[in-house]
Tab-separated table of C-alpha atoms in Angstrom:
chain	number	residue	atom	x	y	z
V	459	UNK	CA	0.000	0.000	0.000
V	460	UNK	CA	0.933	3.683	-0.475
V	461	UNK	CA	2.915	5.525	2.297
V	462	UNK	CA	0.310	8.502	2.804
V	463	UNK	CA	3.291	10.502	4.376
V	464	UNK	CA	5.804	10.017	0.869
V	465	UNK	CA	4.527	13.282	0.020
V	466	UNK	CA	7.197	16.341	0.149
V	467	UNK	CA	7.975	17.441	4.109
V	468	UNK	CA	3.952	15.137	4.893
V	469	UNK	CA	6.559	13.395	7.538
V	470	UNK	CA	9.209	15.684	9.929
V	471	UNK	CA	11.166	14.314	12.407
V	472	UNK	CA	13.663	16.089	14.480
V	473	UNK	CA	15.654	15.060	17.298
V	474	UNK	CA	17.147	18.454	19.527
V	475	UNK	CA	20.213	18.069	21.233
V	476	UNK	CA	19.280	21.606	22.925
V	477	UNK	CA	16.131	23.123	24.502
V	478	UNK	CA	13.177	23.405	21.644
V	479	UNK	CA	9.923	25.688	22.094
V	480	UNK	CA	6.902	23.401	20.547
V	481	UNK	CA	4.690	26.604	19.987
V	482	UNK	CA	7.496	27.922	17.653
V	483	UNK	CA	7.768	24.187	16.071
V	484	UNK	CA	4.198	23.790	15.513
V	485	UNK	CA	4.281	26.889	13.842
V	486	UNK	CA	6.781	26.429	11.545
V	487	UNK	CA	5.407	23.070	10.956
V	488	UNK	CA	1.780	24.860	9.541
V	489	UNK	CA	3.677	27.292	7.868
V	490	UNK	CA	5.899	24.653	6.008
V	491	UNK	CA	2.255	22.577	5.300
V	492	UNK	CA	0.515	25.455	4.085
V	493	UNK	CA	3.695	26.846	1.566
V	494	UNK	CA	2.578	23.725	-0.728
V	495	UNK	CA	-0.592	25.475	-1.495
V	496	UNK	CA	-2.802	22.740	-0.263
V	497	UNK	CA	-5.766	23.610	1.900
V	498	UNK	CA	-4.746	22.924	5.151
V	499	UNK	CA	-6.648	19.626	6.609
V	500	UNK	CA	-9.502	20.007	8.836
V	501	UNK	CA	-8.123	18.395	12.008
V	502	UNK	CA	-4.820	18.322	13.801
V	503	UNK	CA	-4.015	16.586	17.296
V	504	UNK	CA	-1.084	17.951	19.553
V	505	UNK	CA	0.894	16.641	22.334
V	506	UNK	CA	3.276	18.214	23.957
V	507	UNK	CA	5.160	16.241	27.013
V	508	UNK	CA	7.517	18.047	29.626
V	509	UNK	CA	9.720	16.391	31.952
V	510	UNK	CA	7.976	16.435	35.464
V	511	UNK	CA	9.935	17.921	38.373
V	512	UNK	CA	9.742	14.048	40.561
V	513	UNK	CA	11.773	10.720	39.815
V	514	UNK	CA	9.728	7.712	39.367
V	515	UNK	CA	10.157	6.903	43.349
V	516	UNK	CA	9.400	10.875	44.441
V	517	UNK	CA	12.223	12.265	44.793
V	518	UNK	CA	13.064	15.751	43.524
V	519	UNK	CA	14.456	15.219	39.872
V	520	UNK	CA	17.509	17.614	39.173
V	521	UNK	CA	17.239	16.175	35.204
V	522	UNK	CA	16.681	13.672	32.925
V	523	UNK	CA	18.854	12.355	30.387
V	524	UNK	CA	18.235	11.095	27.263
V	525	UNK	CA	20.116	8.729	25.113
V	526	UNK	CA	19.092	7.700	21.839
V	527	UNK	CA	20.591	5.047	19.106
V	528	UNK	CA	21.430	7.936	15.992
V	529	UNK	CA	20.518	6.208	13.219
V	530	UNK	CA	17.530	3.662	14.344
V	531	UNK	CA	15.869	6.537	16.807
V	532	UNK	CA	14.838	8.444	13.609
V	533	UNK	CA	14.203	5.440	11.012
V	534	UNK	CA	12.077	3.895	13.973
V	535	UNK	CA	10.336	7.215	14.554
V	536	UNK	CA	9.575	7.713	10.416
V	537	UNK	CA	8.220	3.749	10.666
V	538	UNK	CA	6.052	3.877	13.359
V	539	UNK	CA	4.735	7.306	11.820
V	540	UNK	CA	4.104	6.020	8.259
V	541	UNK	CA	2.222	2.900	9.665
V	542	UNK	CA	0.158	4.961	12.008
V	543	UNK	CA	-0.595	7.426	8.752
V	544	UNK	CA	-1.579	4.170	6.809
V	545	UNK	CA	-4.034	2.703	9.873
V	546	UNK	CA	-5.756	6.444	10.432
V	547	UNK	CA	-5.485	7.952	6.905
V	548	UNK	CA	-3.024	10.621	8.838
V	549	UNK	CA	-2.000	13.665	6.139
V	550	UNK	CA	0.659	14.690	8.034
V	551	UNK	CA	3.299	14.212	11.153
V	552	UNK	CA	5.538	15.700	13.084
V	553	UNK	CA	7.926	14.828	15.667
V	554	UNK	CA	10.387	16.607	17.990
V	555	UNK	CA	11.994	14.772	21.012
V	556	UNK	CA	15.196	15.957	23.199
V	557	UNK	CA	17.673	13.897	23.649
V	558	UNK	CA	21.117	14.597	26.069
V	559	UNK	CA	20.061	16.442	29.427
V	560	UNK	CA	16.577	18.041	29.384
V	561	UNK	CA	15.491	20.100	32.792
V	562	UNK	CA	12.232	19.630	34.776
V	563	UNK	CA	9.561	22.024	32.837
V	564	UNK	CA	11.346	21.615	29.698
V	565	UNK	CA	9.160	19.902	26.280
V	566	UNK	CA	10.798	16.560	26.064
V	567	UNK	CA	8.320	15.139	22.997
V	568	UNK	CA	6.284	16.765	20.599
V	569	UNK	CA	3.985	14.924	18.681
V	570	UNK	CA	1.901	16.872	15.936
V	571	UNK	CA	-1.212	15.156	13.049
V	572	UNK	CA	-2.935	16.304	10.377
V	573	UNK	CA	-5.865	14.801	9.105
V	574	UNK	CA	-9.545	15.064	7.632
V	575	UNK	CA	-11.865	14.421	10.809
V	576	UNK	CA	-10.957	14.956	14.684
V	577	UNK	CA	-11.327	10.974	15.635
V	578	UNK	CA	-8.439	9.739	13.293
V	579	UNK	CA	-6.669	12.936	14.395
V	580	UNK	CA	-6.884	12.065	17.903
V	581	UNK	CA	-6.476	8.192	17.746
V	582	UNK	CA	-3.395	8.803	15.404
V	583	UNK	CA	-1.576	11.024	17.430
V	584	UNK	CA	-2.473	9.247	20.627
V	585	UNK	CA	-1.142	5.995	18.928
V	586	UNK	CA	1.377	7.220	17.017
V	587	UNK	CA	2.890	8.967	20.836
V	588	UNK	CA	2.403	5.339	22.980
V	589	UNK	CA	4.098	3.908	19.754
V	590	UNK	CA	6.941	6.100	20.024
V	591	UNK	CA	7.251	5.193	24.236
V	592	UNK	CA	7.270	1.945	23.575
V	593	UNK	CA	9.202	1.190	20.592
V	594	UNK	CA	11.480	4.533	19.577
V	595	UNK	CA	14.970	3.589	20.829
V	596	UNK	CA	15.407	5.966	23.689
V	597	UNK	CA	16.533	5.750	27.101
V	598	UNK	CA	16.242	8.166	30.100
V	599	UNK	CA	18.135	8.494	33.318
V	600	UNK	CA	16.933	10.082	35.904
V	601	UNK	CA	19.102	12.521	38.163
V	602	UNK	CA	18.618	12.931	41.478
V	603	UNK	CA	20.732	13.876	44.607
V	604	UNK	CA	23.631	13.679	41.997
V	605	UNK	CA	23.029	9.863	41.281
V	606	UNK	CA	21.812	8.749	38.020
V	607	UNK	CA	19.301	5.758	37.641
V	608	UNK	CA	17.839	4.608	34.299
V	609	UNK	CA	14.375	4.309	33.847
V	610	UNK	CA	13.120	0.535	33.467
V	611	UNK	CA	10.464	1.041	30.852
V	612	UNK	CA	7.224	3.123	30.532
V	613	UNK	CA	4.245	3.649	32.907
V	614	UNK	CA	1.156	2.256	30.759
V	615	UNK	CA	0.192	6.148	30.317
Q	409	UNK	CA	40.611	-1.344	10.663
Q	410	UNK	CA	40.333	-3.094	7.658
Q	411	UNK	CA	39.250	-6.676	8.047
Q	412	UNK	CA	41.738	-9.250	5.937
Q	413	UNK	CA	40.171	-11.241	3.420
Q	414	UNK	CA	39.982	-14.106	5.475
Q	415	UNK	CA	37.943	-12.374	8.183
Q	416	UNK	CA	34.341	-10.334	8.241
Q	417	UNK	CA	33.204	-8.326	10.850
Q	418	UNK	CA	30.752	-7.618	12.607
Q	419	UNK	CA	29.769	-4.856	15.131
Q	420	UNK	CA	28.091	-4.636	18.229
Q	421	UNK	CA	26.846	-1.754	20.138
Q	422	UNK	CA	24.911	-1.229	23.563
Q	423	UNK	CA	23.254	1.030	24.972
Q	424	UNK	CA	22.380	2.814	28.243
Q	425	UNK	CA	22.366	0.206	30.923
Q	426	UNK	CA	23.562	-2.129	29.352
Q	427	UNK	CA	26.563	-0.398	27.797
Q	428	UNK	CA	27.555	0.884	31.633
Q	429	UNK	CA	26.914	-2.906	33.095
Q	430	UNK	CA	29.601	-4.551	30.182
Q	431	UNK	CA	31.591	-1.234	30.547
Q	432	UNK	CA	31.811	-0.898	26.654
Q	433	UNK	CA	29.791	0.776	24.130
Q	434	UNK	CA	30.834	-0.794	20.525
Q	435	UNK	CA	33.046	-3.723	19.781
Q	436	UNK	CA	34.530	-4.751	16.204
Q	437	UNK	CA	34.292	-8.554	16.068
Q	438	UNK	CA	36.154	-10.118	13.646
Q	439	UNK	CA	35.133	-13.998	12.322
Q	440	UNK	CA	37.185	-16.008	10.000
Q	441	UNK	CA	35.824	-16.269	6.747
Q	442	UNK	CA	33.456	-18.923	6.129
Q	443	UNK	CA	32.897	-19.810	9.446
Q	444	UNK	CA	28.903	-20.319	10.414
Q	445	UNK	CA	27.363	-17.202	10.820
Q	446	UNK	CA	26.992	-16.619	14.610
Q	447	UNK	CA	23.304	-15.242	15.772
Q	448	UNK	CA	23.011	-12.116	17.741
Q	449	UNK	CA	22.008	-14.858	20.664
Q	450	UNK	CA	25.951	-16.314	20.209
Q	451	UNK	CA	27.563	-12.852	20.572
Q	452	UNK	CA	25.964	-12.115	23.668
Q	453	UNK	CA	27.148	-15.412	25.462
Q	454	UNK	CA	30.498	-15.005	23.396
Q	455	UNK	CA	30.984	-11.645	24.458
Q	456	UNK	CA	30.898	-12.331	28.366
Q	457	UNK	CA	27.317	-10.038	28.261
Q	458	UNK	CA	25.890	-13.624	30.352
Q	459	UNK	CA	24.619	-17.391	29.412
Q	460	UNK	CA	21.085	-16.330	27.959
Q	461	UNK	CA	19.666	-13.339	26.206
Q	462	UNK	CA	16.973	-12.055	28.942
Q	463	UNK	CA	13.591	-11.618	27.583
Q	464	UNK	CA	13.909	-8.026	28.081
Q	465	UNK	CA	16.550	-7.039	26.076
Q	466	UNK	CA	15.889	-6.224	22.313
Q	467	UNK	CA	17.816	-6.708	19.147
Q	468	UNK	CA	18.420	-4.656	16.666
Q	469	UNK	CA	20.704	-5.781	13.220
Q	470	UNK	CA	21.129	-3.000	10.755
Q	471	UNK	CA	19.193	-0.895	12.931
Q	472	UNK	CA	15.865	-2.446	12.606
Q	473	UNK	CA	14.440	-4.624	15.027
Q	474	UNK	CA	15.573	-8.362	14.285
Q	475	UNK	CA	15.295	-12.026	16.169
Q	476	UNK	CA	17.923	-13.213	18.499
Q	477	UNK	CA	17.879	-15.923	16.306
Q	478	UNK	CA	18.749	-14.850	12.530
Q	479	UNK	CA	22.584	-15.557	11.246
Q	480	UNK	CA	24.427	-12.323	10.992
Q	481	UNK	CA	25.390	-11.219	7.395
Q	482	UNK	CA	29.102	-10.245	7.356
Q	483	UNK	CA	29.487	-6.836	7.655
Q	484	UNK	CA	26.224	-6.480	10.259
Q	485	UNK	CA	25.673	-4.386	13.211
Q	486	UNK	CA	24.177	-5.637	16.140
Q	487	UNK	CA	22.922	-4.137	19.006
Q	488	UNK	CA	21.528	-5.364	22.064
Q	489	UNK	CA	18.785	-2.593	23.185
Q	490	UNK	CA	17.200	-2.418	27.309
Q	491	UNK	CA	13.574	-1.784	27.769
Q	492	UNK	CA	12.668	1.512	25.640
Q	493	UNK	CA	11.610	5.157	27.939
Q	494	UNK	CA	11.606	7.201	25.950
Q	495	UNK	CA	8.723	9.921	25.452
């Protein structure tokens, strides 16, 4: 079947080594959408997650670092994006993540759809987002008191 | 490096907690030519990384997600991944 996202800058992924605003992304994002001269779709989904001030166990969190596989991280990302595209008829995606040390407060993920109606908008995003927990090769350690501890997996949600 | 012609290599990488538990981050194995092709399940017991592959770690070859199982293609990379966080 057709990739629905093979269509010029439909897919954007970006990985930032440094602190990233997701108001400024997104609006790059519909500004680079619209320049094709395409109507711009009816429904888009947003989610932006920051990195919550508390470890796992409840402890104050000093930071969180982020390691990533270069290479895989982004292929993974533009797989899981292109198959969630093909199961909700997304038109377009975009994702931003940190990696390296990201601060409590800061945006650590961005995810950002496009498509005709709200439901596909909303189930795509939300899928495409537990998609990239789950199987997007990244790792976080958490900081805290000076020692570092890596994170064993995902909470459910 | 340059392998000989009587050798292929393969490399494996790992990551986060596993990379700090085996102390390494990327090793250049290489095989004599012609020898059976070792699975990603070999290299971890041949590499000292312990007896069995736990459940929990994935693997990667070529980054994309492979079996434990598959013969390595000379020339692969291989990397053992621990559970996934990120988001």
């Amino acid at each position: 079947m057709a990739d629905p996202l093979a269509g010029n800058g439909a897919l954007q992924v970006q990985l930032h080594a440094e602190r990233f605003d997701p108001l400024v992304v997104l609006a790059d994002w519909q500004r680079s959408l619209a320049a094709g001269g395409t109507e711009p779709a009816a429904a888009e989904a947003h989610f932006i997650g920051r990195v919550r001030g508390i470890t796992a166990a409840g402890a104050p969190l000093e930071a969180l670092e982020l390691e990533h596989y270069p290479g895989m991280t982004e292929a993974q990302i533009a797989r899981l994006a292109a198959d969630c595209a093909q199961r909700h008829g997304l038109r377009a995606v975009r994702v931003d993540h940190r990696v390296g040390r990201v601060l409590p407060g800061d945006t650590i993920v961005l995810v950002a759809v496009s498509a005709d109606r709200r439901g596909p908008a909303q189930r795509g995003g939300q899928e495409l987002l537990e998609a990239l927990k789950h199987e997007a090769p990244f790792w976080k350690r958490e900081w805290s008191g000076g020692v570092g501890s890596w994170v064993a997996g995902n909470t459910a949600y | 490096m340059t392998a000989s012609v009587n050798t292929t290599v393969i490399t494996v990488r790992l990551f986060a907690a596993l990379k700090e538990q085996a102390g390494w981050a990327e090793r250049r194995l290489e095989l004599p030519a012609g020898a059976p092709a070792p699975t990603p399940a070999h290299l971890w017991r041949q590499l000292g990384l312990g007896e069995t592959l736990p459940a929990q770690v994935r693997v990667a070859v070529n980054q994309v997600f492979a079996s434990a199982h598959q013969p390595l293609a000379p020339g692969a990379e291989v990397a053992f991944l621990p559970p996934i966080s990120g988001g």
